[in-house]
DNA sequence: GCTATAATTGCACGATTGTGCAAATATGCA
DNA sequence: TGCATATTTGCACAATCGTGCAATTATAGC
């Protein structure tokens, strides 16, 4: 596990590991269709600018994707990608394959 | 998903979502046996006090457990618990069961 | 064109966080 | 008892982060 990969995984987890951002993810999880930011604002009681910034962080980590329709941006959760990343980490931690190779740097 | 649960999950992810802490987790992942903090220090180039604090955070979130043997504390990764939490989140996000219940607060 | 709405950006602020160093504490061993 | 080693704690500091507000940009509709 090199440093760059570790950093990338840490950034991914950190993006999810904040209350309002995780709330946004849960909110998007509940929605079958894409949602614009104004709609998502309602799920966490913060300013629209804050939601905008949180969504940007989530998008940077590929946790959400958006389409621009008119003046709105509609966001959707990258369900498969996020779930896959979490499961890969779970597999690594549960250790299917790394117990033997001690200190194989 | 109530606020307390959301906060708990966010705290768990935040604990994993820091470079040196995740490095410690990976290091423990590589080790079949428990490791004391001094040994773990070697995997991230920071002061022993920093490692001590990071391990405390990981222990608070039940990511690692420790035994005290003499003046040493030996840490081990809670593989199953951590993997389970990650998989549960993955399942939730991939949405086996919540798509229908819109706004079921 | 003008106005209303959606979203972003700049700025400021307080809170939290990661860190190193030195001191303190705890324990093993001679 | 005294010294060495493992770990924690107190302190300080810089950096990051989450936030609100006001201003700005982008776009739809009149």
Coordinates of C-alpha atoms (C1' of nucleotides) in Angstrom, one line a residue:
Chain A
X1 CA 0.0 0.0 0.0
X2 CA 1.8 3.1 -1.2
X3 CA 1.5 6.5 0.2
X4 CA -0.5 7.9 -2.7
X5 CA -3.1 5.2 -2.5
X6 CA -3.3 5.6 1.2
X7 CA -3.8 9.3 0.8
X8 CA -6.5 8.8 -1.8
X9 CA -8.4 6.3 0.4
X10 CA -8.1 8.7 3.4
X11 CA -9.4 11.6 1.3
X12 CA -12.4 9.5 0.2
X13 CA -13.2 8.5 3.8
X14 CA -12.7 12.0 5.1
X15 CA -15.1 13.3 2.5
X16 CA -17.8 10.9 3.8
X17 CA -16.8 11.5 7.4
X18 CA -18.4 14.8 8.0
X19 CA -22.0 15.0 9.4
X20 CA -23.6 17.3 6.8
X21 CA -21.8 15.6 3.9
X22 CA -22.9 12.2 5.1
X23 CA -26.4 13.6 5.5
X24 CA -26.3 14.7 1.9
X25 CA -25.2 11.3 0.8
X26 CA -28.0 9.6 2.8
X27 CA -30.5 12.1 1.3
X28 CA -29.3 11.3 -2.2
X29 CA -29.4 7.6 -1.3
X30 CA -33.1 8.0 -0.6
X31 CA -33.8 9.5 -4.0
X32 CA -34.2 7.5 -7.0
X33 CA -33.8 10.5 -9.3
X34 CA -31.3 13.3 -9.4
X35 CA -31.8 16.2 -7.0
X36 CA -30.7 19.8 -7.3
X37 CA -28.8 21.5 -4.6
X38 CA -31.8 23.6 -3.4
X39 CA -33.7 20.5 -2.8
X40 CA -30.7 19.0 -1.0
X41 CA -30.4 22.0 1.2
X42 CA -33.5 21.0 3.1
X43 CA -32.0 17.9 4.5
X44 CA -29.3 19.8 6.5
X45 CA -30.0 23.1 8.1
X46 CA -27.1 25.1 6.7
X47 CA -26.7 27.9 4.2
X48 CA -27.0 27.1 0.5
X49 CA -23.3 28.1 0.0
X50 CA -22.3 25.5 2.5
X51 CA -24.2 22.8 0.7
X52 CA -22.6 23.9 -2.5
X53 CA -19.2 23.5 -1.0
X54 CA -20.0 20.1 0.5
X55 CA -21.3 18.9 -2.8
X56 CA -18.1 20.1 -4.5
X57 CA -16.0 18.0 -2.0
X58 CA -18.2 14.9 -2.7
X59 CA -17.9 15.5 -6.4
X60 CA -14.1 15.8 -6.2
X61 CA -14.0 12.4 -4.6
X62 CA -16.4 10.9 -7.2
X63 CA -18.9 10.2 -4.5
X64 CA -21.5 12.2 -6.4
X65 CA -21.9 13.2 -10.0
X66 CA -24.0 16.1 -11.4
X67 CA -25.6 17.2 -14.6
X68 CA -26.2 20.7 -15.4
X69 CA -29.8 21.4 -16.6
X70 CA -30.5 25.0 -17.2
X71 CA -29.4 26.9 -14.2
X72 CA -29.7 24.0 -11.9
X73 CA -27.2 21.2 -11.2
X74 CA -28.8 17.9 -10.4
X75 CA -26.8 15.5 -8.3
X76 CA -26.9 11.8 -8.0
X77 CA -25.0 9.4 -5.8
X78 CA -22.4 7.1 -7.5
X79 CA -23.9 4.1 -5.7
X80 CA -21.8 1.4 -7.3
X81 CA -18.5 3.2 -7.2
X82 CA -18.8 4.2 -3.6
X83 CA -20.1 0.8 -2.5
X84 CA -17.3 -0.9 -4.3
X85 CA -14.6 1.3 -2.7
X86 CA -16.0 0.6 0.7
X87 CA -16.2 -3.2 0.1
X88 CA -12.6 -3.2 -1.3
X89 CA -11.5 -1.6 1.9
X90 CA -13.5 -4.0 4.0
X91 CA -11.9 -6.9 2.1
X92 CA -8.5 -5.5 2.6
X93 CA -9.0 -5.0 6.3
X94 CA -10.6 -8.4 6.8
X95 CA -7.5 -9.5 5.1
X96 CA -8.0 -12.0 2.3
X97 CA -4.5 -11.7 1.0
X98 CA -2.0 -9.6 2.9
X99 CA -1.4 -11.4 6.2
X100 CA 1.5 -13.5 4.8
X101 CA 3.4 -10.8 3.0
X102 CA 5.0 -9.2 6.1
X103 CA 6.6 -5.9 5.4
X104 CA 6.6 -6.4 1.6
X105 CA 7.3 -2.8 0.8
Chain B
X1 CA -31.3 7.5 9.5
X2 CA -31.4 9.6 12.6
X3 CA -28.8 12.2 13.5
X4 CA -27.1 10.2 16.2
X5 CA -26.5 7.3 13.9
X6 CA -25.3 9.6 11.2
X7 CA -22.9 11.3 13.5
X8 CA -21.6 7.9 14.7
X9 CA -21.0 6.7 11.2
X10 CA -19.3 10.0 10.3
X11 CA -17.0 9.8 13.3
X12 CA -16.1 6.2 12.3
X13 CA -15.2 7.3 8.8
X14 CA -13.4 10.4 10.0
X15 CA -11.3 8.3 12.3
X16 CA -10.2 6.2 9.3
X17 CA -9.9 9.2 7.0
X18 CA -6.6 10.6 8.1
X19 CA -3.4 9.6 6.4
X20 CA -1.4 8.5 9.5
X21 CA -4.3 6.8 11.1
X22 CA -5.1 4.9 8.0
X23 CA -1.4 3.9 7.7
X24 CA -1.6 2.5 11.2
X25 CA -4.6 0.5 10.3
X26 CA -2.9 -0.8 7.2
X27 CA 0.2 -1.7 9.3
X28 CA -1.9 -3.5 11.8
X29 CA -3.7 -5.2 8.9
X30 CA -0.4 -6.6 7.8
X31 CA 0.4 -8.1 11.2
X32 CA -1.1 -11.3 12.4
X33 CA -0.2 -10.7 16.0
X34 CA -0.7 -7.6 18.2
X35 CA 1.8 -4.8 17.9
X36 CA 2.9 -2.3 20.5
X37 CA 2.9 1.4 19.8
X38 CA 6.7 1.6 19.5
X39 CA 6.6 -0.9 16.7
X40 CA 3.8 0.9 15.0
X41 CA 5.7 4.2 15.2
X42 CA 8.0 2.9 12.5
X43 CA 5.3 2.9 9.9
X44 CA 4.6 6.6 10.0
X45 CA 7.3 9.1 10.6
X46 CA 5.8 11.0 13.4
X47 CA 6.5 11.4 17.1
X48 CA 5.5 8.6 19.5
X49 CA 3.1 11.0 21.2
X50 CA 1.3 11.5 17.9
X51 CA 1.0 7.8 17.3
X52 CA -0.3 7.5 20.9
X53 CA -3.0 10.0 20.1
X54 CA -4.0 8.4 16.8
X55 CA -4.3 5.0 18.4
X56 CA -6.5 6.5 21.1
X57 CA -8.8 7.9 18.4
X58 CA -8.9 4.5 16.6
X59 CA -9.6 2.8 19.9
X60 CA -12.4 5.2 20.8
X61 CA -14.2 4.2 17.5
X62 CA -13.6 0.5 18.2
X63 CA -11.4 0.2 15.1
X64 CA -8.6 -1.2 17.2
X65 CA -8.4 -2.9 20.6
X66 CA -5.5 -3.2 22.9
X67 CA -4.2 -5.3 25.7
X68 CA -1.9 -4.0 28.3
X69 CA 1.1 -6.3 28.9
X70 CA 3.5 -4.9 31.3
X71 CA 4.4 -1.4 30.3
X72 CA 3.5 -2.0 26.8
X73 CA 0.1 -1.8 25.1
X74 CA -0.3 -4.2 22.2
X75 CA -2.9 -3.2 19.6
X76 CA -4.8 -5.3 17.1
X77 CA -7.2 -4.4 14.4
X78 CA -10.9 -5.2 14.9
X79 CA -11.0 -6.7 11.5
X80 CA -14.5 -8.2 11.5
X81 CA -16.2 -5.2 13.2
X82 CA -14.6 -2.7 10.9
X83 CA -15.2 -4.7 7.7
X84 CA -18.8 -5.2 8.8
X85 CA -19.4 -1.5 9.4
X86 CA -17.9 -0.7 6.0
X87 CA -20.1 -3.4 4.2
X88 CA -23.2 -2.2 6.0
X89 CA -22.6 1.3 4.7
X90 CA -21.9 -0.1 1.2
X91 CA -25.2 -2.0 1.3
X92 CA -27.1 1.1 2.4
X93 CA -25.5 3.2 -0.3
X94 CA -26.1 0.7 -3.0
X95 CA -29.6 0.7 -1.6
X96 CA -31.1 -2.6 -1.1
X97 CA -34.0 -1.3 0.9
X98 CA -34.5 2.4 1.1
X99 CA -35.3 3.6 -2.4
X100 CA -39.0 3.2 -2.0
X101 CA -39.5 4.8 1.5
X102 CA -39.1 8.4 0.3
X103 CA -38.8 10.8 3.2
X104 CA -39.8 8.3 5.8
X105 CA -38.6 10.4 8.7
Chain C
dG1 C1' -33.4 44.3 -22.4
dC2 C1' -35.0 43.3 -17.1
dT3 C1' -36.0 40.5 -13.2
dA4 C1' -36.1 36.3 -10.5
dT5 C1' -33.9 32.1 -9.2
dA6 C1' -29.8 28.7 -8.7
dA7 C1' -25.4 28.3 -7.6
dT8 C1' -20.7 29.8 -6.6
dT9 C1' -17.1 32.7 -4.6
dG10 C1' -14.7 35.9 -1.5
dC11 C1' -14.2 37.1 3.0
dA12 C1' -14.0 36.6 7.8
dC13 C1' -14.4 34.0 12.0
dG14 C1' -14.3 30.5 15.5
dA15 C1' -13.5 25.6 16.2
dT16 C1' -11.1 21.6 15.4
dT17 C1' -7.1 19.0 14.2
dG18 C1' -2.4 17.2 13.6
dT19 C1' 1.9 17.9 15.2
dG20 C1' 6.5 18.2 18.1
dC21 C1' 8.6 18.8 22.3
dA22 C1' 9.2 18.5 27.0
dA23 C1' 7.5 16.8 31.3
dA24 C1' 5.0 13.4 33.7
dT25 C1' 3.4 8.7 34.6
dA26 C1' 3.8 3.7 34.6
dT27 C1' 6.2 -0.3 34.7
dG28 C1' 10.0 -3.7 34.2
dC29 C1' 14.5 -5.0 35.6
dA30 C1' 18.9 -4.9 38.0
Chain D
dT1 C1' 15.9 1.7 45.4
dG2 C1' 17.4 3.5 41.0
dC3 C1' 17.5 3.5 36.1
dA4 C1' 15.7 2.4 31.5
dT5 C1' 11.9 2.0 28.5
dA6 C1' 6.8 2.6 27.0
dT7 C1' 3.2 5.6 26.9
dT8 C1' 0.5 9.6 28.0
dT9 C1' -0.3 14.5 28.8
dG10 C1' 0.2 19.6 28.8
dC11 C1' 1.4 23.2 26.0
dA12 C1' 1.9 25.8 21.9
dC13 C1' 1.4 26.6 17.2
dA14 C1' 0.2 26.4 12.3
dA15 C1' -3.0 24.5 9.2
dT16 C1' -7.3 23.0 7.9
dC17 C1' -12.2 23.1 8.2
dG18 C1' -17.1 24.3 8.6
dT19 C1' -19.9 28.1 8.5
dG20 C1' -22.7 32.5 7.4
dC21 C1' -23.2 36.5 4.9
dA22 C1' -22.8 39.4 1.0
dA23 C1' -21.5 39.8 -3.6
dT24 C1' -21.1 37.7 -8.0
dT25 C1' -22.1 34.7 -11.9
dA26 C1' -25.2 32.0 -14.8
dT27 C1' -29.4 31.2 -16.8
dA28 C1' -34.6 31.0 -17.4
dG29 C1' -38.6 33.5 -18.4
dC30 C1' -41.0 37.7 -19.2

